[in-house]
Coordinates of C-alpha atoms and ligand atoms in Angstrom, one line a residue:
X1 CA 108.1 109.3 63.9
X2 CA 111.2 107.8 66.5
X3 CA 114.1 106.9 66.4
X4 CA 114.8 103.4 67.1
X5 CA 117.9 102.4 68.5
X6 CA 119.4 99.4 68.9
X7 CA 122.3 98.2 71.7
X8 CA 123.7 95.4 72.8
X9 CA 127.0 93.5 73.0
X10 CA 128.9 93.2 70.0
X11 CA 127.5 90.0 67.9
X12 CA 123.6 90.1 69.2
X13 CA 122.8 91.0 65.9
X14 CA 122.7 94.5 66.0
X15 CA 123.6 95.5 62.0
X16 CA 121.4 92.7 61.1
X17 CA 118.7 93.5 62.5
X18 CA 118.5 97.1 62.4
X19 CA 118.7 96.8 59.0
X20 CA 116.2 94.9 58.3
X21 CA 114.0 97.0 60.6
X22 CA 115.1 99.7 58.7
X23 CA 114.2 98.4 55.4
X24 CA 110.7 97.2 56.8
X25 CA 110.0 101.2 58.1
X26 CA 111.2 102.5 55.1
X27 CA 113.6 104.6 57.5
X28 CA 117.2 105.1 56.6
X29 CA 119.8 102.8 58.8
X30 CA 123.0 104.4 60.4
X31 CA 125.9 102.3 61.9
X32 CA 127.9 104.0 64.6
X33 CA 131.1 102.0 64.0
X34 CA 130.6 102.4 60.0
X35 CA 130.2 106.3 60.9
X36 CA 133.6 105.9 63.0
X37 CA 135.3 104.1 59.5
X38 CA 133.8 106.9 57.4
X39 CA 135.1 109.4 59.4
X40 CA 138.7 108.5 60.4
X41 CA 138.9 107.0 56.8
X42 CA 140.6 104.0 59.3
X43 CA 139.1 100.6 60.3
X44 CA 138.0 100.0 63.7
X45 CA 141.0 97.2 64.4
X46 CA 143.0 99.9 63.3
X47 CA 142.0 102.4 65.4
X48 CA 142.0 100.2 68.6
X49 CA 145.5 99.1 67.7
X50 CA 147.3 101.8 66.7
X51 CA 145.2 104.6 68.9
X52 CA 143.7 102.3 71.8
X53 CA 140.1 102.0 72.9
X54 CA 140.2 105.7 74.4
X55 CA 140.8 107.1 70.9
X56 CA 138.0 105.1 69.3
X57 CA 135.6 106.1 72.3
X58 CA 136.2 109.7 71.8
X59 CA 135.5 109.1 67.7
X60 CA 132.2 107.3 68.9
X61 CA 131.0 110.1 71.1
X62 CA 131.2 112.7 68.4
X63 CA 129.5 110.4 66.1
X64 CA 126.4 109.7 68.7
X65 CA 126.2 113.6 69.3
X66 CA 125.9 114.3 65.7
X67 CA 122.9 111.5 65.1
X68 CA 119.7 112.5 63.1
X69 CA 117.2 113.1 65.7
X70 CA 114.2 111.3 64.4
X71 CA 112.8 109.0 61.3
X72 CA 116.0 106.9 61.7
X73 CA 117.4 103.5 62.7
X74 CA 120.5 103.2 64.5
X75 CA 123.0 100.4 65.8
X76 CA 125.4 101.3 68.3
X77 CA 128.9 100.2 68.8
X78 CA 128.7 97.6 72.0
X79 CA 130.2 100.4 74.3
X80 CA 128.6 103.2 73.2
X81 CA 125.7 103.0 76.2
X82 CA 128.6 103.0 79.1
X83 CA 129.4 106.6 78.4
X84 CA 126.3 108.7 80.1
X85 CA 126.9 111.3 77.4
X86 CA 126.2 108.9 74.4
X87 CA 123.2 108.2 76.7
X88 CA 122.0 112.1 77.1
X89 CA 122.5 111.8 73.0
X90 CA 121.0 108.6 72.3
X91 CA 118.2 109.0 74.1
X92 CA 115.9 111.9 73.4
X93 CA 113.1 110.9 71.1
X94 CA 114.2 107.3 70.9
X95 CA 113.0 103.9 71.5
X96 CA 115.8 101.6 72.7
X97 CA 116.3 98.0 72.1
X98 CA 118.9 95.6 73.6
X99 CA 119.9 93.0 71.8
X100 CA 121.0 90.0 73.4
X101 CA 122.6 86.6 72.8
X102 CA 124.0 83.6 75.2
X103 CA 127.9 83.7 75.7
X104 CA 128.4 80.6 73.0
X105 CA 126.2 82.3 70.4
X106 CA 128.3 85.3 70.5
X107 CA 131.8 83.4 70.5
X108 CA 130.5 81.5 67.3
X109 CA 129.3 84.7 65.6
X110 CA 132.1 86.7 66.3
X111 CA 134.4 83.9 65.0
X112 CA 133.4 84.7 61.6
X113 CA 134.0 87.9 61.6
X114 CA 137.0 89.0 63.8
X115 CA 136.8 91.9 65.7
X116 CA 139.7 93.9 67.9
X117 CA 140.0 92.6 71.5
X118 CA 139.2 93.9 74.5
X119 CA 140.8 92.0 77.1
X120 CA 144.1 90.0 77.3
X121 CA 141.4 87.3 78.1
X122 CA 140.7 84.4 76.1
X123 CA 137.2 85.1 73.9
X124 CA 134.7 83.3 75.4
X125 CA 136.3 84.9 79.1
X126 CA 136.0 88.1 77.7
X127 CA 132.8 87.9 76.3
X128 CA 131.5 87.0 79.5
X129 CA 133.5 89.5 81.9
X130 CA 132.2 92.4 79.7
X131 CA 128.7 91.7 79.5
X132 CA 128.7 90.9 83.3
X133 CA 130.6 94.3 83.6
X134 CA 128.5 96.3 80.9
X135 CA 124.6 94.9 81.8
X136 CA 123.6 97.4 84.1
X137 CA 124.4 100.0 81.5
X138 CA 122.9 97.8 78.7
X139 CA 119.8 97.0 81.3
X140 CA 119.7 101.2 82.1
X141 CA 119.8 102.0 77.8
X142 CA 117.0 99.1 77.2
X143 CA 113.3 100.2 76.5
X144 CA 112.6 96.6 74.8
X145 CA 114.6 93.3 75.1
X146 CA 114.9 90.8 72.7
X147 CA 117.1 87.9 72.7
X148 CA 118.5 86.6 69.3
X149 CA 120.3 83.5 70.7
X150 CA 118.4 80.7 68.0
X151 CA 116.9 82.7 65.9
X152 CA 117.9 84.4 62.2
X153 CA 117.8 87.9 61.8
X154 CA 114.5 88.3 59.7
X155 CA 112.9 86.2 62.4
X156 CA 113.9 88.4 65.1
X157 CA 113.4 91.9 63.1
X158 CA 109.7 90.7 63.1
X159 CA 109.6 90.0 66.4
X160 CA 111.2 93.4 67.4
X161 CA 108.9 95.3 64.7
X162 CA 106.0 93.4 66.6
X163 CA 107.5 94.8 70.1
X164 CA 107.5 98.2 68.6
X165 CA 104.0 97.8 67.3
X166 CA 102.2 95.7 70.6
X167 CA 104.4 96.8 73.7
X168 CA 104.9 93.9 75.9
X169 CA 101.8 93.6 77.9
X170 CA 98.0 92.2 77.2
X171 CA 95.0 94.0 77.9
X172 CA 94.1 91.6 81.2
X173 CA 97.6 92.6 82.5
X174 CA 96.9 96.3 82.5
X175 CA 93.3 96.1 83.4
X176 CA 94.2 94.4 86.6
X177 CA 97.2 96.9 87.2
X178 CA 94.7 99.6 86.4
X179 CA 92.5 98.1 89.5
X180 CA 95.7 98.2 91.6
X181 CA 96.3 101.7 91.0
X182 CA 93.0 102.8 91.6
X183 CA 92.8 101.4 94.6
X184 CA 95.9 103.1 96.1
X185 CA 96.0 107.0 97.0
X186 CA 96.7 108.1 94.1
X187 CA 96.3 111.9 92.7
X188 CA 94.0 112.0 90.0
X189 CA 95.5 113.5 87.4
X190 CA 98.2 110.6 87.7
X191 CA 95.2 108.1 87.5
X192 CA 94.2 109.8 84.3
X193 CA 97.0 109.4 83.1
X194 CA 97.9 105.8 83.7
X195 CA 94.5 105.0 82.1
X196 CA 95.4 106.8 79.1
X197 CA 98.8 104.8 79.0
X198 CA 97.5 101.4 79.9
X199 CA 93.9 101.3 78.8
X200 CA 93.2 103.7 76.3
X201 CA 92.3 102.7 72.4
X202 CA 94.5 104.4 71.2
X203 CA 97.3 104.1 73.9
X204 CA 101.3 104.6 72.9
X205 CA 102.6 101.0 73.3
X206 CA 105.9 102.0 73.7
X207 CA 104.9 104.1 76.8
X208 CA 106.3 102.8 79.7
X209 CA 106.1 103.2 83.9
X210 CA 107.7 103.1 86.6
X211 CA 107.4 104.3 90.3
X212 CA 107.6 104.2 93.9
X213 CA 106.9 101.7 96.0
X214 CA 105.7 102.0 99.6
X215 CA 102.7 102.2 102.0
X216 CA 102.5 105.4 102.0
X217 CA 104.2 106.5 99.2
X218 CA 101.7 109.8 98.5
X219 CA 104.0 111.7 100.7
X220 CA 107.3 111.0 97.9
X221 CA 108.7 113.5 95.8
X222 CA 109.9 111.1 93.2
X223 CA 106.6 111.1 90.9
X224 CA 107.1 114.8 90.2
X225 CA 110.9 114.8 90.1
X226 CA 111.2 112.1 87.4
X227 CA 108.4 113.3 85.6
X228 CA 110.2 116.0 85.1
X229 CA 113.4 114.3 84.0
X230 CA 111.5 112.1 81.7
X231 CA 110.4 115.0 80.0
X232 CA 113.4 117.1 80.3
X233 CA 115.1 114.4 78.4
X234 CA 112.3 113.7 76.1
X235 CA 112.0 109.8 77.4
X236 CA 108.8 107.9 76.8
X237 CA 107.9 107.2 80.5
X238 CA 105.6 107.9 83.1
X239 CA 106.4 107.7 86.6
X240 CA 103.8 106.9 89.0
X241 CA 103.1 105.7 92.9
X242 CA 102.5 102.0 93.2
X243 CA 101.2 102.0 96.7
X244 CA 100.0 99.3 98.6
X245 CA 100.7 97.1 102.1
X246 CA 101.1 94.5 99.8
X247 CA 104.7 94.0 98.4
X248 CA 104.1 90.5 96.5
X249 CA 101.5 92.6 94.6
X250 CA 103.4 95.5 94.4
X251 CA 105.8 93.3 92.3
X252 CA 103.3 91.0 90.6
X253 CA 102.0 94.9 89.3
X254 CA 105.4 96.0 88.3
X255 CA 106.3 92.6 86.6
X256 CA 102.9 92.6 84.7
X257 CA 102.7 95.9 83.0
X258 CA 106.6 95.5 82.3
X259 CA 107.5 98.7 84.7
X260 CA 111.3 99.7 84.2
X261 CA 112.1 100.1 87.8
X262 CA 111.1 100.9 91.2
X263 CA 112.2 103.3 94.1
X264 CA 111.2 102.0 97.4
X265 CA 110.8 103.4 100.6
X266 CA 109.1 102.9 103.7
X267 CA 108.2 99.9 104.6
X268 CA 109.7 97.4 102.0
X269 CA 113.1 98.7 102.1
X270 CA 114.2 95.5 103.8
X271 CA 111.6 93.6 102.5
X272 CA 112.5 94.3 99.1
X273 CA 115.6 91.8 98.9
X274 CA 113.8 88.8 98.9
X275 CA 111.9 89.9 96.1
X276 CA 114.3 90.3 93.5
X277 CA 116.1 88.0 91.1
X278 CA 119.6 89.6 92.1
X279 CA 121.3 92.4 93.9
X280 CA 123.4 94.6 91.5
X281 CA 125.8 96.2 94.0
X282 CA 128.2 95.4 97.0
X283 CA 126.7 97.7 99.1
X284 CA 122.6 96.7 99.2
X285 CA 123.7 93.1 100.9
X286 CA 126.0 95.3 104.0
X287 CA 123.3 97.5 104.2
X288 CA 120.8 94.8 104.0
X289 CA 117.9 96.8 102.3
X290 CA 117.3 98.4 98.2
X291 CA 116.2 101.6 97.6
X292 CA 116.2 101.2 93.7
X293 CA 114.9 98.3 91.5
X294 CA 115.6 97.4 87.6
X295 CA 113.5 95.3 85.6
X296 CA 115.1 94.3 82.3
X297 CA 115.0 91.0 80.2
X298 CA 113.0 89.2 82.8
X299 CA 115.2 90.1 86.0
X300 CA 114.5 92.6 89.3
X301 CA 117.7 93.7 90.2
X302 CA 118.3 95.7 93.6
X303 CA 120.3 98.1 94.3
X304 CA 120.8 100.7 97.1
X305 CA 121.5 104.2 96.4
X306 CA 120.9 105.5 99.8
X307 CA 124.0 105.4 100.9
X308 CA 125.9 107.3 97.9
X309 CA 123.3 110.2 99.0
X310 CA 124.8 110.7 102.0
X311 CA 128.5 110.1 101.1
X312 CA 128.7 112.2 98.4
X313 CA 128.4 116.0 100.8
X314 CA 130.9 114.1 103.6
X315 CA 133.4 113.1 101.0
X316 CA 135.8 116.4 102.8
X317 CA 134.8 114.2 106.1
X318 CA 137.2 111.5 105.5
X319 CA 138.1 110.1 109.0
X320 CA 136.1 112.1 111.4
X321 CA 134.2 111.2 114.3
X322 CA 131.0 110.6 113.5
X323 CA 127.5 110.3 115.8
X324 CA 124.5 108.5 113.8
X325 CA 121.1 108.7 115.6
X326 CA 119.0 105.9 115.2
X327 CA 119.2 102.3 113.9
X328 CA 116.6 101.7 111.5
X329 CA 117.2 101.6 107.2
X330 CA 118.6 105.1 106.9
X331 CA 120.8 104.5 109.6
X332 CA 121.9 101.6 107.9
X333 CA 123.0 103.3 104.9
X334 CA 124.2 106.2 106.6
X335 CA 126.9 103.8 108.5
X336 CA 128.1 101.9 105.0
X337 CA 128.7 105.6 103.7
X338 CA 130.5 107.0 107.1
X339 CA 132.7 103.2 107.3
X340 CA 133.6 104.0 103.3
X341 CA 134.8 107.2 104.8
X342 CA 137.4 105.8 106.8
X343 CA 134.7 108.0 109.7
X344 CA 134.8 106.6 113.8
X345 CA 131.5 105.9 114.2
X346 CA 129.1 105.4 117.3
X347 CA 125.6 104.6 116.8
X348 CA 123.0 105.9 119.4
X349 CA 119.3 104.4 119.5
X350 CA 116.3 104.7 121.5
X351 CA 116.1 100.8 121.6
X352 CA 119.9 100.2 122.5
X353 CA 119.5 96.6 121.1
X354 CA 119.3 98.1 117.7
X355 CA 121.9 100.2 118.4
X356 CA 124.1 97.5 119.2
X357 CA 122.8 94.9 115.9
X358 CA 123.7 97.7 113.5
X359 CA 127.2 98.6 115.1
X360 CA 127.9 94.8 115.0
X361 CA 127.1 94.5 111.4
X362 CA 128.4 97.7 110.1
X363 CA 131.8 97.4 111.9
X364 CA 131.0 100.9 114.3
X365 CA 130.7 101.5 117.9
X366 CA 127.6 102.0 119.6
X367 CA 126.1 103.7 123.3
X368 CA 123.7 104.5 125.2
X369 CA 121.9 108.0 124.0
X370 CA 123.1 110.2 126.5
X371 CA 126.6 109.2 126.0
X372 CA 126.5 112.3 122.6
X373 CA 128.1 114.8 125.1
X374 CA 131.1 112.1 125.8
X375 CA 131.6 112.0 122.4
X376 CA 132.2 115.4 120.9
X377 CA 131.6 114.2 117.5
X378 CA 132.4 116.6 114.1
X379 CA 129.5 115.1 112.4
X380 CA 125.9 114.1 113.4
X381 CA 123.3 112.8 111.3
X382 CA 120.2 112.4 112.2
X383 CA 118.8 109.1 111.1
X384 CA 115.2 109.1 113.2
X385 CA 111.8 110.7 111.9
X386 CA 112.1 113.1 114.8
X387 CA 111.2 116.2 113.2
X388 CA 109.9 115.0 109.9
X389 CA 106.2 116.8 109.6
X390 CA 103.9 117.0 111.8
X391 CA 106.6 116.1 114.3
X392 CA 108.2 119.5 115.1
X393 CA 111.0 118.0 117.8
X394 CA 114.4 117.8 117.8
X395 CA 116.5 114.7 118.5
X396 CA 118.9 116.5 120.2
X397 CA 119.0 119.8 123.0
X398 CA 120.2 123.2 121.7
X399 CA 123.0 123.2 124.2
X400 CA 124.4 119.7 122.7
X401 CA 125.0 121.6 119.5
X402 CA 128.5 123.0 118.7
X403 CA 129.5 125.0 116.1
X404 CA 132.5 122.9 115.6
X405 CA 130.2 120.6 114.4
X406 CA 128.5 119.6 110.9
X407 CA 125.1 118.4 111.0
X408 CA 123.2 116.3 108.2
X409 CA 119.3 115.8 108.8
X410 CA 118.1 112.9 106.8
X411 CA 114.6 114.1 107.2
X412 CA 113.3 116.5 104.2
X413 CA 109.9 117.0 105.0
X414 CA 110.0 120.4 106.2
X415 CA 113.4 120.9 104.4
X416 CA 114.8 122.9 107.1
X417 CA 113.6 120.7 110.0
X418 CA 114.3 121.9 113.8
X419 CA 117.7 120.5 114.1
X420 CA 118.9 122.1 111.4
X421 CA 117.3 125.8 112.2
X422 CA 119.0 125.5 115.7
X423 CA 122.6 124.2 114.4
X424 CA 122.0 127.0 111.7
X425 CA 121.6 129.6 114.5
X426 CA 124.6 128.0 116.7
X427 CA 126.8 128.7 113.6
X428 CA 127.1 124.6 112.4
X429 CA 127.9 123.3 109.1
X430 CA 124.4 121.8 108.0
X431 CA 123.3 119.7 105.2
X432 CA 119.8 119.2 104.8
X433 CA 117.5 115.6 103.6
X434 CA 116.8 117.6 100.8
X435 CA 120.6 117.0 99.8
X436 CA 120.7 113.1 100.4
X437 CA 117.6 113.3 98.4
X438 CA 119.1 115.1 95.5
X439 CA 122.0 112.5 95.3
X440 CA 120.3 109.6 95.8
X441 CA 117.7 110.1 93.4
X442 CA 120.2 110.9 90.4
X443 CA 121.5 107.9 91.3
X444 CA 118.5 106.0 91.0
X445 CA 117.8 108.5 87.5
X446 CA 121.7 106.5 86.0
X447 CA 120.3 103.1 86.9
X448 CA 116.8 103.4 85.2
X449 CA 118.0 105.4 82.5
X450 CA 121.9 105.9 82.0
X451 CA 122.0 109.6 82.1
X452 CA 124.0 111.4 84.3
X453 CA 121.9 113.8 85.4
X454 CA 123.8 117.5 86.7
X455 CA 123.5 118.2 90.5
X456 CA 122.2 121.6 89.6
X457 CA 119.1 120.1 87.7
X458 CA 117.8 118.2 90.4
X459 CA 118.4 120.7 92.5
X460 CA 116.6 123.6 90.8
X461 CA 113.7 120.7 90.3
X462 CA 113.2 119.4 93.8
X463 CA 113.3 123.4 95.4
Ligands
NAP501 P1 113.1 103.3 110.3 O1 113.8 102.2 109.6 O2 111.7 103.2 110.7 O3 114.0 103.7 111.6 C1 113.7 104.8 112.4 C2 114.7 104.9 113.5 O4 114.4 106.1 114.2 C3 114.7 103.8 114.5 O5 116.1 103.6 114.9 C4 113.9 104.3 115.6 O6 114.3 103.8 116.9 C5 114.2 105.8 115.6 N1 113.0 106.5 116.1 C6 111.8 106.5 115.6 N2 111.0 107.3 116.4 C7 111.8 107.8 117.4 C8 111.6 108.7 118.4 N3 110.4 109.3 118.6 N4 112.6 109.0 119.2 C9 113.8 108.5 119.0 N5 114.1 107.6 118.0 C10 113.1 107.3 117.2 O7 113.1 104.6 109.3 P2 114.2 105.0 108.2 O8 113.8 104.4 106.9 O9 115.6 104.7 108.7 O10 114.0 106.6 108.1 C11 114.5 107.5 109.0 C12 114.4 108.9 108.5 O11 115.2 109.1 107.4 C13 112.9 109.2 108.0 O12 112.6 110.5 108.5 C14 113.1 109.3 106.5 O13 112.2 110.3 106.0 C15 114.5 109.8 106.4 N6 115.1 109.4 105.1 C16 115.4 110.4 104.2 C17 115.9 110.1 102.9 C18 116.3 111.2 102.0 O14 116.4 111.0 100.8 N7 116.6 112.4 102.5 C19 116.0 108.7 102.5 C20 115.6 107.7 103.4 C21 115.1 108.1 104.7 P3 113.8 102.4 117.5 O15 114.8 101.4 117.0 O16 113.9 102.6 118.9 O17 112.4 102.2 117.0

């Protein structure tokens, strides 16, 4: 047996519901905020007031860590899923649902029963600014979705015990997905295994997928990395490679067997942004391509994590002069990270047009190739395929190397690719794709799943 946890904003139902759930499983029902009362013998107004919100977080987290692991029904306070801790706690074992309700639904249900406020704003204002604020943590903590806007609370604890019982998707939705997989490269192990999740009699129907997108995508280390995560953190999922030269049906796939999310790489990178509902950061429209998509209640949202792969290692950087080779979608999120770094940067491109697009939009300089001795730059990162396997050159001559210098290789396959063996043996700071990788895939592991995954984790999984 599960546990089934429910989320959401304050007034989607969540006591009401689980409850009744609860009752119909013949599983006991806990309340985080009624755990909070019990335990500080103090109401939750009283605690915000007296305390402040910081206090009453702290009470939460030690009630979510102590939580009966299985054979129970829980509600959640409306913050709990923002801290990634509650979200390591919550869910191992589980099967989330997110409740949710339109702003004027709320506003009338909280009305009758006043909570503490959040904001200096008026309620309706707040209502709306937090959920805008809080959805990609409720979107990351939400296995099912159901929205309880219109209808009573019996009605929508069947519907949610139905959800629990059906899954989302009908048979002619995963046959045709199964077709799709088959048809790409696909390992077959992972083909047996998507059967036995999609097709099967006696399939788990709260198993869900996700994967990456691309043409090719065989060559990704994702599948095995967040397989491993999935199981690491004991969450019902199975990550697979949706491959195809077909985005459109890349998506109508994903949309159709209710997939959480999507990595994508090459080609639809840039494609990608005109097939989503929204784009959930500031960075994905400046960088003009998403490396990561959501699905939740209905909507793809986009996102590009990219770029905090490579800012994260050149945070000590901050201002330096800065050489990025090539102009393509890496290069592209290599110059939002170096511009956030307060980094001078010159882009240099075989096709100097490129060059020259991407300096324009990203705010950096650009030049001709050979200009990288003029430069002297303390950091170059190499943003071309030149060197990633079978290739086995380097972008740039050993002599151009320095040891003064720092260089990051985006490319990962072969993890220590030429340029980096020969700014190793000249004595340069290096950091590898494999590093970029690491960061941008925990990244990616926050949005699908709000966990915050340790560095060393990854690490020790992708070596
Ligand atoms: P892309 O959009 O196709 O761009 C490739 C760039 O490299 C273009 O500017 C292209 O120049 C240049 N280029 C290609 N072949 C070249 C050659 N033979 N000589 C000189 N320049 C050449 O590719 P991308 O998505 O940016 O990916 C670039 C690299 O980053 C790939 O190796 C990829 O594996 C790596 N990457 C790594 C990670 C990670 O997590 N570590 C994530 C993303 C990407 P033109 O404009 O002249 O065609």
């Amino acid at each position: 047996m599960k546990r089934i946890v429910f989320c959401g904003f304050r007034g989607t139902g969540k006591t009401e519901v689980g409850s009744l759930v609860a009752q119909q499983m013949g599983l006991p029902f806990i309340d985080t905020d009624q755990l909070v009362e019990e335990k500080t013998g103090r109401s939750i107004p009283s605690i915000f007031s007296e305390d402040g919100e910081e206090r009453f977080r702290i009470h939460e987290r030690e009630v979510v860590a102590d939580l009966p692991a299985t054979d129970v029904v829980v509600a959640t306070g409306g913050g709990a899923v923002i801290d990634p801790v509650n979200m390591e706690h919550l869910r191992p074992g589980s099967v989330c649902v997110l409740l949710t309700a339109d702003i004027a639904t709320i506003e009338r249900r909280l009305a009758q029963k006043p909570r503490p406020p959040l904001t200096g704003l008026p309620l309706s204002e707040e209502i709306a600014e937090l959920m805008e604020r809080r959805r990609q943590y409720y979107y990351a903590a939400a296995d099912f979705c159901f929205d309880t806007g219109g209808t009573s609370p019996e009605t929508a604890a069947q519907a949610v015990l139905a959800l629990l019982k059906n899954g989302t998707t009908t048979l002619t939705q995963r046959k045709t997905a199964m077709d799709f997989f088959r048809a790409g490269r696909i390992p077959a192990p992972a083909l047996a295994a998507l059967e036995k999740i999609l097709i099967a009699p006696d399939r788990d129907p709260q198993t869900r997928i996700l994967g990456v997108a691309g043409y090719p995508a065989a060559h990704s280390r994702s599948p095995a990395l967040f397989n491993a995560l999935c199981s690491r953190y004991r969450i019902n999922y199975h990550y697979t490679w949706f491959e195809s030269p077909d985005i459109q049906q890349i998506m109508q796939v994903a949309r159709e067997t209710d997939a959480k999310g999507l990595s994508v790489t090459i080609p639809f990178k840039r494609d990608m942004m005109d097939h989503l509902d929204e784009i959930g950061d500031r960075a994905a429209p400046r960088i003009g391509a998403v490396n990561t998509v959501v699905f939740a209640c209905g909507t793809a949202i986009g996102y590009n994590t990219d770029w905090l792969g490579i800012r994260k290692p050149l945070v000590p950087m901050k201002g330096a002069t800065a050489v990025i080779l090539g102009a393509g979608g890496a290069a592209s999120a290599a110059a939002f990270a170096l511009t956030d770094l307060e980094m001078k940067v010159t882009i240099l491109n075989r096709t100097p047009e490129r060059a020259q697009e991407l300096a324009a939009r990203s705010g950096c300089g650009w030049a001709e190739w050979d200009a990288f001795d003029r430069i002297k730059p303390d950091l170059v990162v190499n943003a071309t395929p030149l060197g990633m396997v079978p290739d086995t050159q380097s972008p740039l001559r050993d002599d151009q190397l320095k040891k003064e210098m720092t260089v990051f290789d985006l490319v990962y396959t072969p993890p220590v690719t030429p340029l980096i063996e020969t700014a190793r043996k000249k004595g340069c700071r290096t950091i590898t794709g494999i590093e970029m990788f690491v960061q941008q895939a925990r990244e990616q592991f926050y949005l699908f799943f709000g966990i915050d995954v340790p560095e060393t984790v990854v690490r020790e999984l992708v070596s």
